[in-house]
C-alpha positions as MATLAB code, in Angstrom:
seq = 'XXXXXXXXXXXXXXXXXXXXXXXXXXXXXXXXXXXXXXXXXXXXXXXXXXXXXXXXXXXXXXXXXXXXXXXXXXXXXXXXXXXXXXXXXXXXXXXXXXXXXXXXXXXXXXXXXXXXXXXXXXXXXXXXXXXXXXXXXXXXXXXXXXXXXXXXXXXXXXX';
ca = [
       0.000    0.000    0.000;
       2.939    2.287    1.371;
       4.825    1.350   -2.191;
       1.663    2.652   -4.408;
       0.719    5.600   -2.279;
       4.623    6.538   -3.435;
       4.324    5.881   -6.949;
       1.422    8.120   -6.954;
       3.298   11.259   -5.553;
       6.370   10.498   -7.451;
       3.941   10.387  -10.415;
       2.465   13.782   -9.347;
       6.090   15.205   -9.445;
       6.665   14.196  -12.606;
       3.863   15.957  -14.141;
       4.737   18.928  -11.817;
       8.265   18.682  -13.706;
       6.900   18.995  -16.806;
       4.649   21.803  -16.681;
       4.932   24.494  -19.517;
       6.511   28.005  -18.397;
       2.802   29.039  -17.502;
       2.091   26.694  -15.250;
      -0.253   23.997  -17.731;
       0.724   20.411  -17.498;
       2.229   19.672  -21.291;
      -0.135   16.898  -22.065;
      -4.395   17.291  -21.245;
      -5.367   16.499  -17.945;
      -8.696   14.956  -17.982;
      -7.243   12.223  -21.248;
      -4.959   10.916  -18.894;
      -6.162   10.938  -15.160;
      -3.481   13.264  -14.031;
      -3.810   16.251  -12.163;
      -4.544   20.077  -13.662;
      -2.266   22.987  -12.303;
      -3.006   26.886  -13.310;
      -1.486   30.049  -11.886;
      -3.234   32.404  -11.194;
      -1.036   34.960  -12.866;
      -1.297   32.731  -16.153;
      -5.334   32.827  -16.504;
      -6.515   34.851  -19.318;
      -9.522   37.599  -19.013;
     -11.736   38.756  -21.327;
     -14.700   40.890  -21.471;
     -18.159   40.102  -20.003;
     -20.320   42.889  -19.770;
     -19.072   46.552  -18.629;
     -16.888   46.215  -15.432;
     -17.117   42.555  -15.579;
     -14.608   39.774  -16.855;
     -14.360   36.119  -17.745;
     -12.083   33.523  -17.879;
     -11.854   29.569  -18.311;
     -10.125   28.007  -15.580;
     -10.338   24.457  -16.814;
     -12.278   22.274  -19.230;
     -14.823   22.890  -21.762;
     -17.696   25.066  -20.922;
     -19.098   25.077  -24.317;
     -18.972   20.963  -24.191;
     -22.311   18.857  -23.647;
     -21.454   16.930  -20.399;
     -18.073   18.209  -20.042;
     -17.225   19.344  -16.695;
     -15.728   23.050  -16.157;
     -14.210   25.752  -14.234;
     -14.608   29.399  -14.966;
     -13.960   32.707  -13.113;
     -16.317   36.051  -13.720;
     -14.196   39.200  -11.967;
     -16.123   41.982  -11.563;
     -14.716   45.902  -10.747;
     -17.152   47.921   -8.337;
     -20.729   47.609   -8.017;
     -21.670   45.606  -11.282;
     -24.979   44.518  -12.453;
     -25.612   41.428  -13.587;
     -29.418   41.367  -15.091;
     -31.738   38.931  -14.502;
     -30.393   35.498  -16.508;
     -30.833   31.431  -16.088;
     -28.763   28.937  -17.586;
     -29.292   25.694  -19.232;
     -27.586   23.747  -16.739;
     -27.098   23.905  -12.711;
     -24.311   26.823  -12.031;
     -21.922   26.504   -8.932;
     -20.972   29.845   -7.285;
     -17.856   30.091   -5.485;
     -17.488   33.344   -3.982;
     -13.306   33.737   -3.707;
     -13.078   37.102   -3.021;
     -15.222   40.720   -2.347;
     -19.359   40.384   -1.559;
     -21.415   39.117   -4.062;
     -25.291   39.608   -4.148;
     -27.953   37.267   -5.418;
     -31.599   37.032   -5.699;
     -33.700   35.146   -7.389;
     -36.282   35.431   -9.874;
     -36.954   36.788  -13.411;
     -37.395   40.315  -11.725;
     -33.990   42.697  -10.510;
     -35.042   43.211   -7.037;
     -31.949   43.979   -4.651;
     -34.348   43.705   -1.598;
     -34.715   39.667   -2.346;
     -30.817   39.568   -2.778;
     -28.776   37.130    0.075;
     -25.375   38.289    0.388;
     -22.342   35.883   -0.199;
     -18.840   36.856    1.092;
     -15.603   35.333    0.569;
     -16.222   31.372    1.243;
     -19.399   31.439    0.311;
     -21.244   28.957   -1.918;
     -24.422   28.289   -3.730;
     -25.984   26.748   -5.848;
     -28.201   27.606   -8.680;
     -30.419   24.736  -10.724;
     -30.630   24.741  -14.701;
     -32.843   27.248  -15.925;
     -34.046   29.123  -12.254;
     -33.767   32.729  -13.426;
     -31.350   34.902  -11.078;
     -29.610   38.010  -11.044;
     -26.779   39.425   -9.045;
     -24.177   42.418   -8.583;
     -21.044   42.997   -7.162;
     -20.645   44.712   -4.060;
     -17.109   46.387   -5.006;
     -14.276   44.377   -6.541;
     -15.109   40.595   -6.287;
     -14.534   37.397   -8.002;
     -16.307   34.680   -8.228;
     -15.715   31.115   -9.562;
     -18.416   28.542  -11.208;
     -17.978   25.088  -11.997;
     -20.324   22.439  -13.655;
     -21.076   20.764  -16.349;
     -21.485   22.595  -19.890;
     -23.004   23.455  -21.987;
     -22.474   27.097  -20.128;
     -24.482   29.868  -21.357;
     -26.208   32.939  -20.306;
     -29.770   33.592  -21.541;
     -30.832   36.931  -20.445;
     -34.772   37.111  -19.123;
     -35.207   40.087  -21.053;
     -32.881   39.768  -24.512;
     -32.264   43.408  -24.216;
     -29.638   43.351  -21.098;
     -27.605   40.616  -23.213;
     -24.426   43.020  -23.949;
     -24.102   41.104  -27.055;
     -26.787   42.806  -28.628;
];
């Protein structure tokens, strides 16, 4: 037992070993069982809405069945419009105060506050809606597909 519980670490080094300069393991995580390493510094942002960023942490959040990690990072008090997605979404608060409520109607009176720590989580298609209470970020992991479909198309920033 002693001899495998070894082999496993030394294993772990070796992937450790040959990690790319940012941090990635060279060969794809989840096709061979091994384990996924990001910096934080190596994680790439891009734009969400005003004030608000995303960022894929780890797998596929555009894949059916695939599980993911992303990270929304949000500057200030941001809104975040009332929105449900097609799968169950699990909120990570990491850091700052973020606010949630639920319902197809913005109401910040409804809203439970979540600080750093704090978790919840949100079924596939329950409408929501949230801001950030100054600068916060928050992670959400599940299974994709991941997608935001705005209760009212007109707050989708897309459009």
């Amino acid at each position: 037992m002693q001899q495998r519980t070894r082999a496993a670490v030394v294993g772990s080094l070796v992937l450790l070993a040959s990690a790319g300069a940012a941090g990635h393991p060279t060969q794809a995580p989840e096709a061979h069982g091994a384990h996924a390493i990001v910096r934080a510094d190596s994680i790439t942002w891009r734009p969400l809405r005003p004030g608000a960023e995303i960022a894929v942490v780890g797998g596929d959040p555009d894949a059916a069945g695939a599980p993911f990690v992303i990270r929304m990072r949000y500057r200030g008090k941001v809104r975040v419009p009332p929105h449900w997605h097609p799968t169950d979404e699990h909120i990570t608060v990491l850091s700052g105060t973020f606010m949630v409520g639920m319902g197809g109607r913005y109401d910040e009176s409804a809203a439970i506050e979540l600080s750093a720590g704090g978790y919840m989580l949100v079924p596939a298609r329950m409408a929501h809606f949230a801001w950030s209470a100054g600068d916060t970020v928050v992670q959400v992991h599940g299974l994709g597909p991941f997608a935001i479909n705005y209760v009212n198309p007109d707050d989708d920033p897309r459009r």
